[in-house]
XYZ file of C-alpha atoms in Angstrom:
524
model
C 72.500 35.349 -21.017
C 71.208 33.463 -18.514
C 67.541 31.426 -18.869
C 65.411 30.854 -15.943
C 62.772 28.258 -16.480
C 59.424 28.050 -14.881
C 59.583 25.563 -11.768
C 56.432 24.195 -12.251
C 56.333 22.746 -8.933
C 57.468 25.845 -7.234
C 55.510 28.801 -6.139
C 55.060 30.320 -9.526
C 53.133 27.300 -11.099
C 49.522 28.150 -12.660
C 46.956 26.343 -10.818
C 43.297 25.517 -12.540
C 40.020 28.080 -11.034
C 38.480 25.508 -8.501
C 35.380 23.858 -10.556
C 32.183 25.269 -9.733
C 29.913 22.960 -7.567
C 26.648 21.196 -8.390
C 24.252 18.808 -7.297
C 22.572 16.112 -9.460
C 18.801 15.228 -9.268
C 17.368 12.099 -11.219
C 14.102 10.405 -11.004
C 12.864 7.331 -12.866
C 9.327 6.043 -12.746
C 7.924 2.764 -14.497
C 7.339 4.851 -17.959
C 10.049 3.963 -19.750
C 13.596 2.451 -19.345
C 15.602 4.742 -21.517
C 15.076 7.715 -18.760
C 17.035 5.368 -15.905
C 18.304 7.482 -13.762
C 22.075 5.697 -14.510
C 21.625 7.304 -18.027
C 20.390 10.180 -16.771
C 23.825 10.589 -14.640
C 25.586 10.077 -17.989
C 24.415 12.761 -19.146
C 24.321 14.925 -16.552
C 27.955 14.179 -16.511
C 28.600 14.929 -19.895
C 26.889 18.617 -19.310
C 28.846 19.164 -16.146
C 31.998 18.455 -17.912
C 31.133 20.595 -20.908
C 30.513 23.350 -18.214
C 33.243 22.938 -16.035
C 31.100 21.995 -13.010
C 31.699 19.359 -10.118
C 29.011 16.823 -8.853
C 29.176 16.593 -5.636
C 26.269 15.159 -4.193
C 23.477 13.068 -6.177
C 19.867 12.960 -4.970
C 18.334 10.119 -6.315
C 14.202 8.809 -6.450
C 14.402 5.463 -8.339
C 10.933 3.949 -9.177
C 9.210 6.935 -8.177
C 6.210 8.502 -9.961
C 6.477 12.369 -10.737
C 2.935 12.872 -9.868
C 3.350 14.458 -6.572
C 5.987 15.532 -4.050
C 4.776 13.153 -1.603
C 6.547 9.576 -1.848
C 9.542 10.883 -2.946
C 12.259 11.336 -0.413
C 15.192 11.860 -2.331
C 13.457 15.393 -4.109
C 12.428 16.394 -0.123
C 15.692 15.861 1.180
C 17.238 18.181 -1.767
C 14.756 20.938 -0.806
C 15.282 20.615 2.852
C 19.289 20.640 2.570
C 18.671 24.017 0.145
C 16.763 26.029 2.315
C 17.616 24.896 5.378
C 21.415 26.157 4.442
C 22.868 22.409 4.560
C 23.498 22.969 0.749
C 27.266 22.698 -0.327
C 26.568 23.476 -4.149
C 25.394 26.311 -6.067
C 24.351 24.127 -9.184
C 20.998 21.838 -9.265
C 21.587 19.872 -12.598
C 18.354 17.599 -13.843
C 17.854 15.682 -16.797
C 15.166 17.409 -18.490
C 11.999 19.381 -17.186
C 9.422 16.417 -16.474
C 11.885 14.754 -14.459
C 11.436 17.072 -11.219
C 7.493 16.338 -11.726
C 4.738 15.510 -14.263
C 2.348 17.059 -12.083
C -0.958 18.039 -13.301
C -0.954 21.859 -12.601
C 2.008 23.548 -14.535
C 2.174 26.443 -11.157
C 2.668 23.258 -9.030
C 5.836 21.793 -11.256
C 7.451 25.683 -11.458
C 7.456 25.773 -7.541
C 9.918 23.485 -6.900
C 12.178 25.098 -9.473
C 11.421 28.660 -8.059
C 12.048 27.807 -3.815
C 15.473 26.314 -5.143
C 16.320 29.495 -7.109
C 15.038 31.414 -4.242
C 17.516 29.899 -2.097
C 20.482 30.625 -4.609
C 20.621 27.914 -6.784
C 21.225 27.844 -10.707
C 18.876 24.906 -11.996
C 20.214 23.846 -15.261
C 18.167 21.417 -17.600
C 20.559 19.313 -18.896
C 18.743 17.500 -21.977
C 16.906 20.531 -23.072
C 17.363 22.280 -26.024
C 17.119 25.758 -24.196
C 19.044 27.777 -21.618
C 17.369 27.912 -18.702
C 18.315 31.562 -18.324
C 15.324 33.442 -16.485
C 14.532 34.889 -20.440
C 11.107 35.256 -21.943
C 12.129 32.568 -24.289
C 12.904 30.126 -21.865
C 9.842 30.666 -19.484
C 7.654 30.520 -22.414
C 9.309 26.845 -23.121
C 9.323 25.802 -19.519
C 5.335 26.242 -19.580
C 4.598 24.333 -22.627
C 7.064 21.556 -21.518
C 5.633 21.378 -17.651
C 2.034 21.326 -19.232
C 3.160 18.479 -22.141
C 4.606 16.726 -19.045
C 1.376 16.389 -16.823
C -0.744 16.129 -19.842
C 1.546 12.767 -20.498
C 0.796 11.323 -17.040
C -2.744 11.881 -17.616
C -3.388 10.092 -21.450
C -0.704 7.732 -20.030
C -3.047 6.676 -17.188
C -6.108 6.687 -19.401
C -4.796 3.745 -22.079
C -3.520 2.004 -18.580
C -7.311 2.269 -17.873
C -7.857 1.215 -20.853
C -6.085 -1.559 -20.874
C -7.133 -2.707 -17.894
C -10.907 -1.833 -18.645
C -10.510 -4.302 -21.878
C -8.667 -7.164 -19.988
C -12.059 -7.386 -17.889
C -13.918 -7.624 -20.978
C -12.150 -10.310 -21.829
C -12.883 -12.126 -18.757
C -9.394 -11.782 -16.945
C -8.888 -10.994 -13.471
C -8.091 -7.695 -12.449
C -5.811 -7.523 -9.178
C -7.738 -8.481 -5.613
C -8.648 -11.777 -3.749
C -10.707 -14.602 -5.138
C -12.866 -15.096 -2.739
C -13.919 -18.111 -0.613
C -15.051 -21.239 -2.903
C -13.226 -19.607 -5.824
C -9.546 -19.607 -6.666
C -7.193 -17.583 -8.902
C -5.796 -19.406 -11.929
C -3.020 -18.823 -13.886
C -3.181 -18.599 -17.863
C -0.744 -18.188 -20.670
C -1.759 -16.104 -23.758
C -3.043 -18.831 -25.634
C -5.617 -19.777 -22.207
C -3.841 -23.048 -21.198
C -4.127 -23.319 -17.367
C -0.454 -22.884 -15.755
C -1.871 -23.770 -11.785
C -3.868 -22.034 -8.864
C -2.025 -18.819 -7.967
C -1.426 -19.300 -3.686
C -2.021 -16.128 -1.447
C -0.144 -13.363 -2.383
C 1.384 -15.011 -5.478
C 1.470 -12.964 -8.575
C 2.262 -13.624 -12.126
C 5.676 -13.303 -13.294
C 5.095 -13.068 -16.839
C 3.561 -10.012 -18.861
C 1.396 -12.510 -21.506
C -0.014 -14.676 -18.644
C -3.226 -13.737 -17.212
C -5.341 -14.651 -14.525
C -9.006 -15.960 -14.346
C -11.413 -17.150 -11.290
C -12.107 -21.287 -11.510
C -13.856 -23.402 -9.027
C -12.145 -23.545 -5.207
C -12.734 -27.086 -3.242
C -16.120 -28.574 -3.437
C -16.647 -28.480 0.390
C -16.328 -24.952 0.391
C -18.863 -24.216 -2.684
C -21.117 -26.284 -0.877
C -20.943 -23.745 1.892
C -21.645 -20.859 -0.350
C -24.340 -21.912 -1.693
C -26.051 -23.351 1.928
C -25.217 -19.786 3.346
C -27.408 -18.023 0.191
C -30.169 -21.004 1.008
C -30.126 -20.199 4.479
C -30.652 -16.268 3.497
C -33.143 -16.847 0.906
C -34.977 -20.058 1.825
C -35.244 -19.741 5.518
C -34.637 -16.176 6.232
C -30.735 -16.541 8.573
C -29.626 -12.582 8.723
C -26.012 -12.103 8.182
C -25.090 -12.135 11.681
C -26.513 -15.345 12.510
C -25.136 -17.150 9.426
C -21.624 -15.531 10.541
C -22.206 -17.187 14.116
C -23.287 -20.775 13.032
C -20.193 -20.746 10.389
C -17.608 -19.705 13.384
C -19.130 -22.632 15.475
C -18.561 -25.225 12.946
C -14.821 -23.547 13.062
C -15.148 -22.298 9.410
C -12.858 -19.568 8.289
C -13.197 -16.936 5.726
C -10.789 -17.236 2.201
C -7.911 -15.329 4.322
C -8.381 -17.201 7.153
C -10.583 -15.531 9.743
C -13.772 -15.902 11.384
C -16.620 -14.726 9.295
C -18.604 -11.602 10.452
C -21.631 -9.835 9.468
C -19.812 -7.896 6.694
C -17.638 -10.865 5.276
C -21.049 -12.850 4.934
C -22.998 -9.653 3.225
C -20.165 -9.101 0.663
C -20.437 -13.064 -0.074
C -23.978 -12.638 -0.531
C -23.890 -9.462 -3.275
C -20.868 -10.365 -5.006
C -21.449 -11.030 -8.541
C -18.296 -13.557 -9.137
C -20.598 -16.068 -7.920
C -22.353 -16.091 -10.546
C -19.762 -15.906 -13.050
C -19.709 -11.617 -13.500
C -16.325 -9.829 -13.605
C -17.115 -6.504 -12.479
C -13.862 -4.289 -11.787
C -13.779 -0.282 -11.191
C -15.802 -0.195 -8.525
C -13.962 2.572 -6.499
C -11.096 4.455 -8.385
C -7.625 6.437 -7.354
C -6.477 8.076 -10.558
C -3.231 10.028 -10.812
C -2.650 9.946 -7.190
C -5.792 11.516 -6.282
C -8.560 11.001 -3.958
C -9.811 7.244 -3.687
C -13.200 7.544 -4.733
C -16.379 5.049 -4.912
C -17.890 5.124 -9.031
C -21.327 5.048 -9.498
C -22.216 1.552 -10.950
C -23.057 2.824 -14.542
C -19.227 3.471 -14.163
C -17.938 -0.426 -13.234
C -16.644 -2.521 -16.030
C -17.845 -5.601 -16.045
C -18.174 -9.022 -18.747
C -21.366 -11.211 -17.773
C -20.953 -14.869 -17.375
C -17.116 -15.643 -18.190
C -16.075 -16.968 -14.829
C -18.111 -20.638 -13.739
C -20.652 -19.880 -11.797
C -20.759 -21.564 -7.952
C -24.615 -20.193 -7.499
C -27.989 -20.391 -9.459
C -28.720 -17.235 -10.898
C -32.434 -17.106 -9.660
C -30.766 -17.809 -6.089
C -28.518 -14.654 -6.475
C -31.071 -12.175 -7.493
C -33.701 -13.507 -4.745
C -30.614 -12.657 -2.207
C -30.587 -9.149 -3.749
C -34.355 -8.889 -3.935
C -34.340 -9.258 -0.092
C -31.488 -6.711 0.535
C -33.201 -4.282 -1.582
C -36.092 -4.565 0.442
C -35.097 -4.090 3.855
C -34.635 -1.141 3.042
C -37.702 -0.372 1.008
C -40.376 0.190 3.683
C -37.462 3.041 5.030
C -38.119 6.475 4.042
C -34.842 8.592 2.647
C -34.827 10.607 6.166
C -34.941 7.807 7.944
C -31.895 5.609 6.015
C -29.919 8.741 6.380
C -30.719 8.855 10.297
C -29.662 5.384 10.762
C -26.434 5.897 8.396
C -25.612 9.078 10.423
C -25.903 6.537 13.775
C -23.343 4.915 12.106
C -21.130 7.409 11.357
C -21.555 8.699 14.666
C -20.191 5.427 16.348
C -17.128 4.855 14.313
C -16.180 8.270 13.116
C -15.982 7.023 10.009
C -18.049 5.718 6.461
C -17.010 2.940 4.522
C -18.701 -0.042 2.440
C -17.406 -2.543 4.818
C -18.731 -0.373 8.049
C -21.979 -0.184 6.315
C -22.528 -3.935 6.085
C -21.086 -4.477 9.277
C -23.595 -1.742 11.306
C -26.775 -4.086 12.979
C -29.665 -2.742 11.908
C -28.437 -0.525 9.105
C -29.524 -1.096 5.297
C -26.229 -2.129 3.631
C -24.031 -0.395 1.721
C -25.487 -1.368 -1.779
C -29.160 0.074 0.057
C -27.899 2.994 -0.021
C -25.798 3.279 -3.443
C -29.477 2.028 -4.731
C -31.447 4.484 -2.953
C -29.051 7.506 -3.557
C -27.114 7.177 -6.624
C -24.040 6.602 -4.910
C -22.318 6.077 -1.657
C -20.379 9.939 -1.860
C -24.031 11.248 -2.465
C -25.151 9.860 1.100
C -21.952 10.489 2.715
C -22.386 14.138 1.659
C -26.221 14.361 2.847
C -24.892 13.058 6.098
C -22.079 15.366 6.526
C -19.277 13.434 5.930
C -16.489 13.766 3.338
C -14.152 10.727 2.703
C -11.260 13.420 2.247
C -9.764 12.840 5.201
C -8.868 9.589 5.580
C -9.875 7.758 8.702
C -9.899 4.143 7.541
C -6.551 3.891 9.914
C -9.525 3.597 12.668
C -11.131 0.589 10.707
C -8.016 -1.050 10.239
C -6.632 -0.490 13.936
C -9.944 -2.119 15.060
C -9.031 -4.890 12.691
C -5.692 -5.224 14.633
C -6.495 -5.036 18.071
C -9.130 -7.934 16.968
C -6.426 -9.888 15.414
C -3.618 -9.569 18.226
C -5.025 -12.242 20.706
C -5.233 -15.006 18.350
C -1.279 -14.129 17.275
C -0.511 -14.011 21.514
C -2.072 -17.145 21.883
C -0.218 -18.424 18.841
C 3.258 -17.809 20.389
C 2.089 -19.454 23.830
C 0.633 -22.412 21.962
C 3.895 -22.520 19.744
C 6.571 -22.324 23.260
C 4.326 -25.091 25.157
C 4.686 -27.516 21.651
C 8.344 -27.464 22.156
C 8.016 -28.056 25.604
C 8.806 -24.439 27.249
C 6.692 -22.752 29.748
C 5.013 -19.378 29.451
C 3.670 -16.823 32.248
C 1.162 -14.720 30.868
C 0.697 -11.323 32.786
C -2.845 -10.592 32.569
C -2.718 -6.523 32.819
C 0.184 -6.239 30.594
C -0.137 -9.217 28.471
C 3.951 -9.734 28.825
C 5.557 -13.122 28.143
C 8.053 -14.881 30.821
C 9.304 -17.614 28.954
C 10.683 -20.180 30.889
C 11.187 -17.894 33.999
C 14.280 -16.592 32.074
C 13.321 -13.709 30.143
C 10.245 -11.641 29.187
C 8.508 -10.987 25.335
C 6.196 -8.614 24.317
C 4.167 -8.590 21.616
C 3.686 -5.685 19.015
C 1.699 -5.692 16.262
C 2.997 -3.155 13.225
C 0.206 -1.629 11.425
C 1.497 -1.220 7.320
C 0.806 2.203 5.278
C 1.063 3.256 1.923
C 2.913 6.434 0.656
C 1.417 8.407 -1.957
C 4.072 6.528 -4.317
C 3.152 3.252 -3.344
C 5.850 2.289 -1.143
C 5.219 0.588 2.368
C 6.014 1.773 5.490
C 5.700 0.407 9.263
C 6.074 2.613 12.254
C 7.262 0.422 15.257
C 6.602 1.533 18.492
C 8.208 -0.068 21.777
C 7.022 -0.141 24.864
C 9.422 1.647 26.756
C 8.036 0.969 30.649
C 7.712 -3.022 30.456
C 11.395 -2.602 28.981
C 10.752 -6.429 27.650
C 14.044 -8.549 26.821
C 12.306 -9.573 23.695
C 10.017 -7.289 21.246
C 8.374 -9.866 18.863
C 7.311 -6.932 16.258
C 4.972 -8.562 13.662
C 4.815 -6.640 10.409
C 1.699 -6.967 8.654
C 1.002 -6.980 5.185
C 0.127 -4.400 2.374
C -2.792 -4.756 3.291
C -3.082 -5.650 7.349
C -4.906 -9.127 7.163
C -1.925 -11.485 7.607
C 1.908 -11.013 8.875
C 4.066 -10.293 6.642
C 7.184 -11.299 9.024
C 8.813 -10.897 12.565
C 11.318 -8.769 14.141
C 12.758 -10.168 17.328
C 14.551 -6.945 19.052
C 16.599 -7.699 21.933
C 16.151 -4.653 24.439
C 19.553 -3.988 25.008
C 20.269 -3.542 21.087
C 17.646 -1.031 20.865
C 18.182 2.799 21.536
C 15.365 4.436 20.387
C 11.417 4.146 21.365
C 10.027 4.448 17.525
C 11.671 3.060 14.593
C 10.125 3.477 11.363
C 10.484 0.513 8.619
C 10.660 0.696 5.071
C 10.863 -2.932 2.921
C 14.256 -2.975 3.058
C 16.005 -1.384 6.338
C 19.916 -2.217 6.373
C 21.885 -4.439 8.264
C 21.575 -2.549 11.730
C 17.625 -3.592 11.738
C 17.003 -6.669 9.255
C 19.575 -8.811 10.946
C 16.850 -9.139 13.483
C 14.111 -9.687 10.643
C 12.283 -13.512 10.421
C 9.946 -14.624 8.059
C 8.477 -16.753 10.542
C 8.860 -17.151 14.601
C 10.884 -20.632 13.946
C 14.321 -19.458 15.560
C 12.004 -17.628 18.359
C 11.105 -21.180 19.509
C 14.413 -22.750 19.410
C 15.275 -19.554 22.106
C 12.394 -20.692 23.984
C 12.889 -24.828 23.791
C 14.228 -26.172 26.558
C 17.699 -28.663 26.190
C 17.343 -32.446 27.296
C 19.845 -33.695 29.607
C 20.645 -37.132 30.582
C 20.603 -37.460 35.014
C 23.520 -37.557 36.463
C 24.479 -40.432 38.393
């Protein structure tokens, strides 16, 4: 008898069922390390190789909060690939339920699940203790588990408050600028001074903390002439703004001063030695909103004090009554002149309007500043500050144009200015235009820049200046050659790749060197 064996490279070998294929989602916010999206891959891997199922594409949002679809890109791009057919899996595999959202309205976190579904997809929770099988059972789960989620997010961000709320009791800084004539100072836990914190510094350390201490006497001595000059001899806002720009005095972040940058000098309570913190409020993503003052933290006397406290109070005696001898009608005619003219309501408008009561007139004489907004028609919903800070911009890009010239004539270039266009010929060689980069916030937090070109000067050099979080001072330069570029808007994230940042600067250094002119000996 003859035996045939099985030629197991031949025709007749058994071949494994192709693996069924999935796609991975993972999402890790600031919460808490152990759900990193590398061990959520772990074990995402670990179910798909119990199951039998191949990953073949990973969708990733690392650092992102689960509060909202909004700023995160990875979760949008998954649901855009699903239903838009671009999909090459029949699988979604996640971690557990809270990591596709711990948003505050259970429907909200189960729609996400359901448009997948809808487009053919099995969504599998990997760390649950349930089979997400379309059962009673498992719905019933899902519920509870989307609700303990959101619920999480929201006790989470009230100890944060917390927190914060009891730090300011005890006399530490809370986050912003100190203000001119004060600086920020850095303390360890036991309150030994570690040195004065610079612009846009931050502490490195979770036990440090930060406190207000005296800035430079020369500038304390001009706080406390400008409150003389309001109280004693009766200087409005604008005025004192005026003689302070002629004596070439700049504000703490290194502008002139205006009506509004005076006024908030003039009621803020740090002068005095006050920490007052929750003024305005944006909880769990939602609407930035103004508190009424019974609402503010605040701790009485723990920073030094740069002002007399009788002076401070007669400054707010006098802003409360300019507004006094003004009926409610007629305050809300003059606010809705306002509004009118800038399309827009903000604190800082307020105080900068001529002839308006200021912004704390009003939160004194209606309760709050969302109360008169409403009795005027307006609602802070939509968000038009991008007109306030635009304004700031446009106001800020001569003195960065006549920067640049100033800088190219130091090192000895020469610069055409064209006065429609306001383009650059350096050194009759080539041509630079300026473009100044407004920055925005995503609902996660994130920064973003969108840079626009300007296509019909066609420039050889775009300086693009990217401003900071938030828009008072560069943040640093692009210098885009026009032949490298091949698109008229480019939008910027922090960190871009190699194809954009090899053009990124933090300052306009190397831009001069292109612009200095070489020294050559005469021939003979």
């Amino acid at each position: 008898m003859v035996i045939r064996w099985l030629d197991t490279e031949g025709v007749n070998a058994q071949t494994e069922p192709p693996k069924a294929r999935a796609a991975a989602y993972v999402r890790m916010s600031t919460d808490n390390q152990q759900f990193s999206t590398d061990n959520q891959l772990i074990a995402i891997q670990r179910y798909a190789d119990g199951r039998g199922y191949e990953i073949v594409r990973t969708y990733a949002d690392e650092g992102k909060s689960g509060l909202n679809v909004d700023g995160r890109p990875a979760l949008q791009k998954l649901l855009a690939d699903v239903e838009n057919g671009r999909a090459d899996f029949s699988i979604l595999l996640v971690y557990d339920v809270s990591r596709l959202g711990r948003f505050q309205d259970p429907d909200e976190a189960a729609l996400y699940e359901l448009r997948c579904r809808r487009a053919g997809l099995e969504v599998h929770y990997c760390a649950e203790q349930f089979e997400n099988d379309g059962s009673i059972g498992s719905s019933i789960i899902k519920t509870v588990k989307r609700a303990m989620a959101g619920e999480y997010s929201r006790e989470l961000s009230v100890k944060v408050f917390a927190g914060q709320a009891n730090l300011i009791r005890l006399g530490f800084r809370q986050g912003g600028a100190a203000g001119f004539g004060l600086r920020r100072m850095l303390v360890d836990q036991a309150g030994e001074e570690k040195g004065v914190l610079g612009p846009g510094q931050h502490k490195s350390i979770a036990t440090d903390r930060v406190v207000l201490v005296r800035g430079p006497e020369d500038e304390i001595e001009i706080v406390r002439k400008v409150y003389r000059r309001f109280v004693d001899e009766g200087i409005c806002e604008s005025d004192i703004a005026e003689e302070l720009n002629r004596q070439g005095v700049l504000t703490d972040l290194g502008r002139p001063w205006t009506r509004g940058s005076v006024h908030q000098l003039l009621i803020n309570e740090k002068y005095i030695g006050n920490n007052v913190w929750a003024r305005t409020s944006c909880k769990l993503k939602g609407a930035h909103v103004q508190n009424d003052p019974g609402e503010w933290i605040r701790a009485d006397g723990v920073f030094p004090a740069i002002v007399p406290t009788e002076l401070f109070e007669a400054a707010q005696a006098i802003i409360r009554q300019r507004s006094a001898k003004l009926s409610d009608d007629e305050m809300l005619k003059l606010l809705t002149e306002v509004l009118e003219r800038n399309g827009y309501l903000s604190g800082l408008i307020i105080d900068e309007a001529e002839g308006a009561p200021s912004s704390s007139a009003f939160r004194t004489r209606f309760g709050s500043l969302l109360r008169a907004y409403t009795l005027v028609g307006f609602s802070p919903d939509h968000d038009y500050r991008y007109l306030e800070t635009n304004r700031k911009l446009r106001a800020l890009y001569p003195e960065i144009i006549q920067s640049i010239i100033d800088g190219v004539i130091q090192i000895g270039g020469e610069v055409a200015r064209d006065p429609v266009t306001d383009l650059l010929r350096i050194n009759r060689e080539f041509t630079v235009s300026l473009v100044i980069v407004r920055c925005s916030k995503t609902a996660s937090g994130t920064l973003r820049w969108k840079l626009r070109l300007d296509t019909k000067l066609k420039p050889d050099i775009t300086v693009a200046v990217r401003m900071d979080s938030n828009n008072d001072n560069p943040r640093d330069y692009y210098l885009l050659p026009h032949f490298d570029l091949r698109e008229a808007i480019y939008r910027l994230a922090e960190y871009n790749g190699l194809s954009l940042d090899a053009y990124r600067f933090d300052d306009l250094t190397y831009f001069y060197q292109m612009a200095a002119r070489a020294q050559f000996k005469e021939a003979a």
